[in-house]
XYZ file of C-alpha atoms in Angstrom:
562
model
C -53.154 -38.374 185.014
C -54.340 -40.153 181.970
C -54.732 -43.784 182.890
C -53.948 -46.049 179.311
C -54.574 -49.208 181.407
C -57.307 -49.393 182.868
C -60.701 -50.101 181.637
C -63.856 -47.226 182.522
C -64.842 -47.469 185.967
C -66.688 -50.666 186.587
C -66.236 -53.699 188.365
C -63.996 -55.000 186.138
C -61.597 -51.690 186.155
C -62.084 -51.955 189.895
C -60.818 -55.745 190.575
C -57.920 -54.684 188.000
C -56.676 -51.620 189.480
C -56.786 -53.694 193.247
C -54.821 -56.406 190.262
C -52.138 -53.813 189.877
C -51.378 -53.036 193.171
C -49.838 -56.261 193.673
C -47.205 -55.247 191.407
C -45.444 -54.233 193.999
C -45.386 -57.716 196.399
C -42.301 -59.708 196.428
C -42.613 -63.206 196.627
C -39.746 -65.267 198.238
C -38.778 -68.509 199.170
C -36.165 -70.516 200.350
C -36.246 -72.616 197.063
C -35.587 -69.849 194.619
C -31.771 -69.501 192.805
C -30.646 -66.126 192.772
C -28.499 -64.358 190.492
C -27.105 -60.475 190.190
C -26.827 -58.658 187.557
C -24.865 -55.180 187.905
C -25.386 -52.233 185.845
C -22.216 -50.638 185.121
C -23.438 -47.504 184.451
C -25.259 -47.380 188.288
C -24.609 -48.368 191.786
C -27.678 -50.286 192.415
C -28.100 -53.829 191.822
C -31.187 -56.152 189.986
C -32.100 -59.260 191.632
C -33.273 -61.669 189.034
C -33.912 -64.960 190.269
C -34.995 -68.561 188.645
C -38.477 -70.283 190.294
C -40.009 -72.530 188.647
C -38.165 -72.291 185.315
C -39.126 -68.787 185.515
C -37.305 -65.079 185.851
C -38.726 -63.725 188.995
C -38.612 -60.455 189.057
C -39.745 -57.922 191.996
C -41.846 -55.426 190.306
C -42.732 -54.449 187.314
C -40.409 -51.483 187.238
C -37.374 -53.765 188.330
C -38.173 -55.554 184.962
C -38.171 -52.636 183.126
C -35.431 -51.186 184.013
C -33.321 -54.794 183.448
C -34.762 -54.755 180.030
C -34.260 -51.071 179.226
C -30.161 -51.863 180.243
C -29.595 -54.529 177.836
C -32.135 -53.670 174.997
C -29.377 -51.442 173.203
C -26.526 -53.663 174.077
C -24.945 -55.874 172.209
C -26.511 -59.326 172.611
C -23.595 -60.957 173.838
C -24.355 -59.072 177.084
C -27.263 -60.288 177.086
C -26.098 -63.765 176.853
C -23.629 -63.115 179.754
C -26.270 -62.400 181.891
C -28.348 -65.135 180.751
C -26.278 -68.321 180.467
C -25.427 -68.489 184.570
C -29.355 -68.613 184.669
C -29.588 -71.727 182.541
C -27.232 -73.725 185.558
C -30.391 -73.126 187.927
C -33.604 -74.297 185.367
C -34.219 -71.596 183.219
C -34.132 -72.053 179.244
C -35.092 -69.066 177.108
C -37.980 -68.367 174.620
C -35.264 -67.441 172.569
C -31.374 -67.620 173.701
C -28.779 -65.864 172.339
C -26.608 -68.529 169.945
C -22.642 -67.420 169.424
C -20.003 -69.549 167.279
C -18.747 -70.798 171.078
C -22.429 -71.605 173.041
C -23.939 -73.150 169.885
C -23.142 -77.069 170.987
C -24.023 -75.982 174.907
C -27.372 -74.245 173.502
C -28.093 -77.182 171.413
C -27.899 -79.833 174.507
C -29.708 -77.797 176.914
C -32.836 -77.858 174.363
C -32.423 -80.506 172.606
C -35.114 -82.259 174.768
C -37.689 -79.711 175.048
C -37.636 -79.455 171.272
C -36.967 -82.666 170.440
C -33.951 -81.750 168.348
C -31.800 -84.163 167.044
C -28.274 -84.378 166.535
C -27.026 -83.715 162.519
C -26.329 -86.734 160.484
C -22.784 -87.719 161.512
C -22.999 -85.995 164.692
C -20.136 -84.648 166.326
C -16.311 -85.598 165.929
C -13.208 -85.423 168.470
C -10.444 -83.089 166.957
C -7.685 -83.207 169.238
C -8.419 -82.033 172.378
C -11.934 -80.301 171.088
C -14.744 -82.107 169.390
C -16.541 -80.093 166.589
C -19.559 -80.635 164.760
C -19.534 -82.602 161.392
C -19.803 -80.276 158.463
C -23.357 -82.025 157.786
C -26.485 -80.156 156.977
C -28.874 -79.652 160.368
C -32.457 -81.616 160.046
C -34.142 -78.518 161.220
C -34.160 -75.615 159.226
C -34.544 -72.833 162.648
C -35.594 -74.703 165.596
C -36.736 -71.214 167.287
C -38.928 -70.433 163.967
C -42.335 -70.840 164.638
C -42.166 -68.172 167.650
C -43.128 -65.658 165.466
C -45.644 -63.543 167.653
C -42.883 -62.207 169.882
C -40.635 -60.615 167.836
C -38.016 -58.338 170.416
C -35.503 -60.563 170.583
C -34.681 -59.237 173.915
C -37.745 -59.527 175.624
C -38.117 -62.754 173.928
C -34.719 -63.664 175.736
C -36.458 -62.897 179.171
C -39.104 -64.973 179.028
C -39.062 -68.791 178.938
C -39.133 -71.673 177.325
C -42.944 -71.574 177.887
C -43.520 -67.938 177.235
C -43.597 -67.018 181.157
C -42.146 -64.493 183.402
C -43.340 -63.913 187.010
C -43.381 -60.165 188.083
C -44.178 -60.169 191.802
C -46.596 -62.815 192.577
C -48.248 -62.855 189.064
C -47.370 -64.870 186.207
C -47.635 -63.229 182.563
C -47.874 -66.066 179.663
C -47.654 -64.952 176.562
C -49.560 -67.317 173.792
C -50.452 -66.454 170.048
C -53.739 -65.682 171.012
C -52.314 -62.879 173.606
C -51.377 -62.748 177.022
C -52.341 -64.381 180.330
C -52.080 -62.732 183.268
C -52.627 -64.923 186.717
C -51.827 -65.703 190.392
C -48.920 -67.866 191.153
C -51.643 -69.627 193.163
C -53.994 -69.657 190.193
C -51.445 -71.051 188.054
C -53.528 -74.553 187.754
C -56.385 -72.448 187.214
C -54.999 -70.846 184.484
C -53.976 -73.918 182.483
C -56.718 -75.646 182.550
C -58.656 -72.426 181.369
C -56.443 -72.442 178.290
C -57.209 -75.905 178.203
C -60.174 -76.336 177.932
C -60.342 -72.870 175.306
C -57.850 -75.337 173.165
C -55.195 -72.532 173.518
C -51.468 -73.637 173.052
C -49.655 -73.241 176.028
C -46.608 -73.883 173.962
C -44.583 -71.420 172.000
C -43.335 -73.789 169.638
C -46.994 -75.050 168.976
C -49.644 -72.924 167.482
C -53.333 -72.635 168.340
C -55.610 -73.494 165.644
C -56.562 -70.613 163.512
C -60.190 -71.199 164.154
C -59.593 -70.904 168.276
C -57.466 -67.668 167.189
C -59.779 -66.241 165.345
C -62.769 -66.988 167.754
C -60.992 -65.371 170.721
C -59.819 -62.234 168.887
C -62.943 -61.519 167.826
C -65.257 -62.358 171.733
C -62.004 -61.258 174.016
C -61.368 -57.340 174.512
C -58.561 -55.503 173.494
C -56.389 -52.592 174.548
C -56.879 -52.962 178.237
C -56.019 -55.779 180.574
C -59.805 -57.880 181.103
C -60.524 -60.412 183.836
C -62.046 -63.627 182.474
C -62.769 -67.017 183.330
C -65.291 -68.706 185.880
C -63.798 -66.983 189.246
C -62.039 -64.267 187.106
C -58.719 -64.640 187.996
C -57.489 -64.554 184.884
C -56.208 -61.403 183.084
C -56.135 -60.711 179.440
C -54.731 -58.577 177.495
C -53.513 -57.759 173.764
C -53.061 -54.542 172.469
C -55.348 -52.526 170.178
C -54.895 -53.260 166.518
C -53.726 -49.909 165.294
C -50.862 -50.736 163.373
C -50.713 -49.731 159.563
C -51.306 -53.107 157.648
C -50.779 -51.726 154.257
C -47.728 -52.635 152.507
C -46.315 -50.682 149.668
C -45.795 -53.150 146.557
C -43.663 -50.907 144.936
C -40.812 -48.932 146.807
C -40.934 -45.701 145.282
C -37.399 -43.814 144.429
C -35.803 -41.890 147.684
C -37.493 -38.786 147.704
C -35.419 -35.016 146.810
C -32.966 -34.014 149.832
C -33.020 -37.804 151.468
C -28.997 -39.653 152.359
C -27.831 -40.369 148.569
C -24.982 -43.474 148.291
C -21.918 -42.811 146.412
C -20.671 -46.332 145.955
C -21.465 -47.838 142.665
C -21.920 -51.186 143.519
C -24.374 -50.539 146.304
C -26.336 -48.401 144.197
C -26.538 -51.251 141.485
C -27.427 -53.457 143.946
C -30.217 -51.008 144.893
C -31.533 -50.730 141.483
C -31.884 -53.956 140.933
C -33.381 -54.912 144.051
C -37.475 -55.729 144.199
C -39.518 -54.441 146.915
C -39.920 -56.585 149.583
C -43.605 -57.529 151.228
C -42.388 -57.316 154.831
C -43.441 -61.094 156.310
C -45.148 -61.335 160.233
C -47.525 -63.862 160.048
C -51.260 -63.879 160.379
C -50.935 -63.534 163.863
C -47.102 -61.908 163.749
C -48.911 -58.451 164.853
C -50.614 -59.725 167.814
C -48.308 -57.609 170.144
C -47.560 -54.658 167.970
C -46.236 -53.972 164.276
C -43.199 -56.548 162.921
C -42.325 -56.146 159.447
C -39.734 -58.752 158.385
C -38.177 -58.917 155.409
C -35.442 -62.073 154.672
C -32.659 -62.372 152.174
C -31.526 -65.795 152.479
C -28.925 -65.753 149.890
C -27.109 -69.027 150.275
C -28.314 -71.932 152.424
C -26.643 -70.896 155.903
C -26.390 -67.573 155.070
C -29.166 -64.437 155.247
C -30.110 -60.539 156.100
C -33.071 -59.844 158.242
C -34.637 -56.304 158.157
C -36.870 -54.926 160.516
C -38.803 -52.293 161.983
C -41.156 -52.603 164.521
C -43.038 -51.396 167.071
C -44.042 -53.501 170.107
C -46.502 -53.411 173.158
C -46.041 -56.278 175.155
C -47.513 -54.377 178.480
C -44.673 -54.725 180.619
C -42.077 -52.693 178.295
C -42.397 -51.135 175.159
C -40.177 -51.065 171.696
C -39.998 -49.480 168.646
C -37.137 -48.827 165.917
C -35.384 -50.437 163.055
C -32.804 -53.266 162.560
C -30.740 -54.871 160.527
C -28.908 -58.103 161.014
C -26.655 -60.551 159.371
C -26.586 -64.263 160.470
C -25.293 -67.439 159.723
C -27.177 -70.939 160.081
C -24.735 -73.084 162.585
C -24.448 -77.239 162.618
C -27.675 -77.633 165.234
C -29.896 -75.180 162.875
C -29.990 -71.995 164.924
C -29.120 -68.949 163.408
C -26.769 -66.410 164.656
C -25.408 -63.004 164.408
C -21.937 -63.253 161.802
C -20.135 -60.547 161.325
C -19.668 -59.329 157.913
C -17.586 -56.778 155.545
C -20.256 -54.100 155.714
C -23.886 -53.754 157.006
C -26.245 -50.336 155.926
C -29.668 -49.421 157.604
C -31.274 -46.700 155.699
C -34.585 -45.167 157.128
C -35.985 -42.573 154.581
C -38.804 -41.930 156.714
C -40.194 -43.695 160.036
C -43.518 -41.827 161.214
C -45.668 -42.447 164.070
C -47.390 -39.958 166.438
C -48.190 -39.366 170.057
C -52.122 -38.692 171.441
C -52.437 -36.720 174.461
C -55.446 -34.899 175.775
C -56.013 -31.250 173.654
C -54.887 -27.970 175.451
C -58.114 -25.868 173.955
C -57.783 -22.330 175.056
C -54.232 -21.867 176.012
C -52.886 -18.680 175.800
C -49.661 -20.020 175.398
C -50.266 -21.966 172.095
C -50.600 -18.671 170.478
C -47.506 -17.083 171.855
C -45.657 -19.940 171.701
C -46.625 -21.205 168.046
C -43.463 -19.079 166.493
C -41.254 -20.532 168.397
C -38.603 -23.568 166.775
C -36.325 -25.399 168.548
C -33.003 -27.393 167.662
C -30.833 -29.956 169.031
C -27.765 -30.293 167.351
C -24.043 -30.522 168.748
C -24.898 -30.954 172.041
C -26.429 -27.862 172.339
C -30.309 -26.474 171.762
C -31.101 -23.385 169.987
C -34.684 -21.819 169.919
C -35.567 -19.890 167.347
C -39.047 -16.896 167.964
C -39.834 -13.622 167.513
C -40.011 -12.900 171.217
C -36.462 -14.141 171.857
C -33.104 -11.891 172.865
C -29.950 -12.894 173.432
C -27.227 -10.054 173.728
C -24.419 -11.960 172.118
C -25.948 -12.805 169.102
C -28.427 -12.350 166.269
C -32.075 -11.433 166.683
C -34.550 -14.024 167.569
C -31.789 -16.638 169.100
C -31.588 -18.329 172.546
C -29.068 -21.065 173.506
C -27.964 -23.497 175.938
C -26.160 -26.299 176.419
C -27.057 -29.713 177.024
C -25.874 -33.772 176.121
C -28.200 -35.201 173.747
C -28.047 -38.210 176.085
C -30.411 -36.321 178.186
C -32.564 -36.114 175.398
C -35.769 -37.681 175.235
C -35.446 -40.730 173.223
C -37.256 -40.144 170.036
C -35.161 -36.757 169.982
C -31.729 -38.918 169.859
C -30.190 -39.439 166.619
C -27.178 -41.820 165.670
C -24.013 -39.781 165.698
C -25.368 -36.486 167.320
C -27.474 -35.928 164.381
C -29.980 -33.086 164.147
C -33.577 -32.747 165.752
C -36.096 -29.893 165.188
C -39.198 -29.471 167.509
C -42.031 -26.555 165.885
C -45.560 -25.845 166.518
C -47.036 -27.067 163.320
C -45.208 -28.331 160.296
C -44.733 -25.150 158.601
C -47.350 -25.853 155.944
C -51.370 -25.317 156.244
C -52.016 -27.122 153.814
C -50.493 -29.955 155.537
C -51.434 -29.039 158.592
C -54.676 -29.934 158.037
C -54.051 -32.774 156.778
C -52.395 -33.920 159.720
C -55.486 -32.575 162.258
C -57.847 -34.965 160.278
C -56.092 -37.816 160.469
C -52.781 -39.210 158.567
C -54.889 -42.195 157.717
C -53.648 -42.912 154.039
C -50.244 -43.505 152.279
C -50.798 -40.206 150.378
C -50.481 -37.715 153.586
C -47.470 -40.052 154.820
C -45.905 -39.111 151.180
C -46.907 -35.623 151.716
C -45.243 -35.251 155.354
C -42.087 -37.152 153.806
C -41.662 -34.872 151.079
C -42.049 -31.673 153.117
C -40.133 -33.204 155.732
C -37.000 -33.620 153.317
C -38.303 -30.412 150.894
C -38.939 -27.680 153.209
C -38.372 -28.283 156.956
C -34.886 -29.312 156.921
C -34.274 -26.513 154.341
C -35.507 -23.914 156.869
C -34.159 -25.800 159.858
C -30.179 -25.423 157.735
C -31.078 -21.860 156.797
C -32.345 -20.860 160.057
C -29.353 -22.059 162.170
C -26.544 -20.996 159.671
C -27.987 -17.564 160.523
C -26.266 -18.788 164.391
C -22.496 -17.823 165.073
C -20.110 -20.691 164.137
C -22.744 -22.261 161.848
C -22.255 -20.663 158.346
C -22.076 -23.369 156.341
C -23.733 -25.850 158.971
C -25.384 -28.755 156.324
C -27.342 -31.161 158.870
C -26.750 -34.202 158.674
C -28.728 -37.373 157.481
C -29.519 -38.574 160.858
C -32.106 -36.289 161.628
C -35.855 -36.536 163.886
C -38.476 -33.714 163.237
C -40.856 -33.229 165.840
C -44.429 -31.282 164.839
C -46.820 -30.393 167.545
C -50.377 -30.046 167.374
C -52.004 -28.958 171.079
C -55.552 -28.090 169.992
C -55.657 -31.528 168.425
C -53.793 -33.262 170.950
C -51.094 -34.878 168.743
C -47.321 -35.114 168.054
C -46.661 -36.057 164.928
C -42.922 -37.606 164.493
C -40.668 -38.364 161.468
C -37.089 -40.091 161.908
C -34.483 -40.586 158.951
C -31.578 -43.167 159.750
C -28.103 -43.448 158.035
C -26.088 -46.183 160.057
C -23.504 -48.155 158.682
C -20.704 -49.972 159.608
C -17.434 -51.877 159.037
C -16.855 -55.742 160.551
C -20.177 -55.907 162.575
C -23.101 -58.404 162.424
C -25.946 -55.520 163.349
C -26.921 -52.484 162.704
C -30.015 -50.970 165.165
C -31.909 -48.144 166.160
C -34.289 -47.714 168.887
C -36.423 -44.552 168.460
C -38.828 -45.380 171.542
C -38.348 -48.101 174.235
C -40.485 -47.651 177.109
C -39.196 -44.900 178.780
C -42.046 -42.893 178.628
C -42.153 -39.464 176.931
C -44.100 -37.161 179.212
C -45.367 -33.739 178.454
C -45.667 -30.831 180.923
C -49.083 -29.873 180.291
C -52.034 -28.434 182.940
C -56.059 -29.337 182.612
C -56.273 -25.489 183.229
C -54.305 -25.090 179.550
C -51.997 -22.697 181.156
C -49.248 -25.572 180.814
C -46.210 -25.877 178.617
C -46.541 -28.507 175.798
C -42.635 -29.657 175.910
C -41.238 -33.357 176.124
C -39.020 -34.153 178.747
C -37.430 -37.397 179.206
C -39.152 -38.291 182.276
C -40.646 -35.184 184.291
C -44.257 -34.137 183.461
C -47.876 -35.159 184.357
C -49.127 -37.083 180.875
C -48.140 -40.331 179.329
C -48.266 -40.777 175.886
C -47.139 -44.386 173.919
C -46.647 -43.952 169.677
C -48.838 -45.302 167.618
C -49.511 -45.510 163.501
C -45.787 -46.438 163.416
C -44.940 -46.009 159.404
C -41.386 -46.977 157.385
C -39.814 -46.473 154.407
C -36.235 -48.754 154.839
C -33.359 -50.407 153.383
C -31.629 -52.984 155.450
C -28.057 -54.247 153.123
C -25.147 -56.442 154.197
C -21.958 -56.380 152.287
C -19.778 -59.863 152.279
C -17.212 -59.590 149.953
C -17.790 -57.366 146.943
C -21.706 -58.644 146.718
C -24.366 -57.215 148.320
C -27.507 -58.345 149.984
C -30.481 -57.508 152.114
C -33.902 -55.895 151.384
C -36.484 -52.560 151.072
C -39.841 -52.109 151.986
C -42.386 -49.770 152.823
C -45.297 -50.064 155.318
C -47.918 -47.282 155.345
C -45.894 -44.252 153.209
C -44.844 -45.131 149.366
């Protein structure tokens, strides 16, 4: 199997991979609170408990699959789950606020964060007492934590950036994250102390101390340091696209088109964005932010990202409309209308090359669809008795889909050997290092393959007049190089909601059925094969637009593709 972990085969990799094993330990005690959490949609139950002001959570996997249940929910199920955990110690890096927990949110932190109460305070209205309609002194107490961006994960961890999987503790800091012993706890604080690394969220590390250990400490794979080394670090690799596009260039030919006039004013008149994340707001992964704050309490966040934070994994697109409550937190408000419009999100897959296969060859004609719940591959080696030449089919729920392949609203996805162009083939083998092949790929994406994938499968019974719709993922694979390249295009809207979301990859690893002999089949599954692959050069084109009333509001920007 190829290990994405683990460092080459020294001492280091050795004390690590003896590191990982532990995983698997459960540490209990008599002292810790315990809380269930059932997942409707299975029979088992996830222990989560509270120790130490920490989530304690059995093994890595258990906290994976937690996260993976709620990271596509709405985040008031989240904040079901969470707020029984608050009774027994635990406060969250970042808690979900609602209209009805704001005043409880705002006592339970108020000390920790040294918040104090608006000018006027609170007032006694009958039987409920409401907040003064007074302006809060901060402007988003939860602000500076800008280096973990998932809101869900962020919800997970606590106050102090910790979670305890097992019998280690992971602290995440600006500078990256701190893996130790609950036994080496001490240890690791005064290491951090004595680096002059925050240990609190809320408080950042001197740029000179960030700087200085991004530059001595590895990357990309978990590193034991200190005196004793019992300390773990680890940040990912910084292979995120950094270049912004100053200028959103006009959707290309073939890409969703609006009919409504006074969203397409809005568009035209509506400056690119330069998506915000900090100097260190890429430490774990891409964030792109972009804010309209378009009255004082009022603003649309847009985002697409794609995170590593070692334990889980998260990439898509979001859009969100919130409103700035009495105590200064900001939370999700429904509004008339909310649009997330993905022209193009690209990132790609590295896996190890299949050189020699006889397969690739025989194989390389062959296109597959998944549309309508059903998949329909298209070569010239293919028979089927009931209908036209070159056609197979079969049924299947795009649920069991792997999760790049899912689209909102059983969209369309299209999985060839190749993109269907040499030219840009090519391109694509040496590297889609540059805004200019992005463009490329977009434009063929939009110009030719989704042209040939509509032509193609109105040539299938039923399907005539079959016009694909906007929500559509195009897959291109590229064995002898060892890459998958990826392109998504999102059209989600919606009526009365406060978010609009879409998670193209979140941990659940893609896996490819592929042999070291080269006599393997290079198909994704959504969780059977013998490679692991994570995405990486993660590139958008977006819109992210709110509606209130007859205005609208929101932002565009493009990171790595004009």
């Amino acid at each position: 199997m190829k290990q994405i972990y683990l460092p080459k085969p020294t001492k280091i990799g050795l004390f690590f991979k003896i590191f990982l094993l532990q995983f698997a330990l459960f540490f209990s005690s008599c002292e810790n609170e315990n809380y269930d959490s059932v997942n409707k949609n299975q029979s088992a139950k996830t222990e989560i408990q509270v120790k130490n002001g920490r989530l304690l959570f059995e093994s890595k996997e258990s906290f994976a699959k937690t996260y993976n249940e709620y990271v596509n929910l709405p985040e008031e199920k989240l904040n079901d789950l969470l707020m029984p955990l608050y009774k027994k110690g635990f406060l969250s890096l970042r808690p979900v606020v609602t209209e009805k927990n704001e005043e409880t949110i705002f006592n339970l932190y108020k000390e920790k964060l040294k918040l104090q109460t608006p000018r006027g305070g609170i007032t006694s209205k009958g039987s409920q007492t409401v907040p003064a309609p007074v302006d809060p002194i901060l402007d988003d107490p939860l602000g500076p934590v800008e280096f973990i961006g998932d809101d869900t994960f962020a919800g997970f961890l606590n106050i102090d950036g910790e979670i305890q999987i097992g019998e280690e503790i992971y602290k995440y800091t600006d500078v990256g994250l701190f893996i130790a012993e609950e036994s080496e706890y001490a240890t690791l604080n005064d290491y951090l102390g004595s680096e002059d690394i925050s240990t609190d969220p809320f408080v950042e590390t001197e740029l000179r101390i960030k700087e200085d250990v991004t530059l001595i400490l590895p990357e990309n794979y978990p590193t034991p340091i200190g005196v004793s080394n019992t300390i773990v670090y680890y940040r990912p690799s910084s292979t995120q696209s950094t270049t912004s596009s100053t200028t959103y260039s006009g959707p290309v030919a073939g890409s969703a088109a609006a009919t409504d006039p006074t969203y397409n004013s809005f568009l035209s008149n509506l400056s690119t964005c330069d998506p915000h994340s900090g100097l260190f707001g890429n430490l774990f992964g891409d964030n792109d932010v972009c804010i309209d704050k378009y009255e004082s309490k009022r603003r649309v966040k847009t985002k697409a990202f794609n995170y590593n934070y070692l334990l889980v994994y998260h990439m898509g697109v979001k859009c969100v409309h919130q409103f700035k409550g009495w105590t200064g937190f900001w939370r999700v408000e429904a509004t008339d209308e909310i649009r997330l419009v993905v022209e193009a999100a690209q990132f790609e897959y590295d896996v190890d090359k299949l050189l020699g296969n006889t397969l690739i060859n025989n194989n390389s004609q062959i296109k597959d669809f998944y549309f309508n719940d059903k998949r329909v591959s298209y070569g010239p080696l293919n028979f089927n008795v009931s209908g036209p030449f070159g056609f197979s089919y079969s049924n299947l729920s795009e649920s069991t889909l792997p999760q790049i392949f899912q689209n909102s609203g059983l969209g369309l996805s299209f999985e060839w050997f190749g993109t269907g162009n040499t030219t840009l083939d090519n391109l694509v083998q040496n590297g889609i290092n540059s805004n200019l092949n992005a463009k490329k790929i977009n434009e063929h994406f939009y110009g030719f393959a989704y042209s040939q994938a509509r032509d193609l499968l109105r040539q299938t019974p039923q399907n005539g007049s079959y016009t694909p719709p906007p929500n559509r993922t195009f897959a291109a694979k590229f064995p002898q190089n060892g890459k998958i390249l990826i392109q998504k295009a999102v059209l989600d809207q919606g009526l009365n909601i406060g978010v609009r979301e879409k998670t193209f990859d979140w941990g659940a690893e893609i896996r490819f059925n592929a042999k070291d002999s080269g006599d393997g089949k290079w198909n994704m599954t959504g969780g059977q094969g013998n490679l692991l692959a994570r995405p990486k050069n993660f590139r958008v084109k977006i819109i992210g637009a709110a509606r209130k009333g007859n205005q609208w509001h929101g932002s565009k920007f493009s990171v790595g593709i004009d």
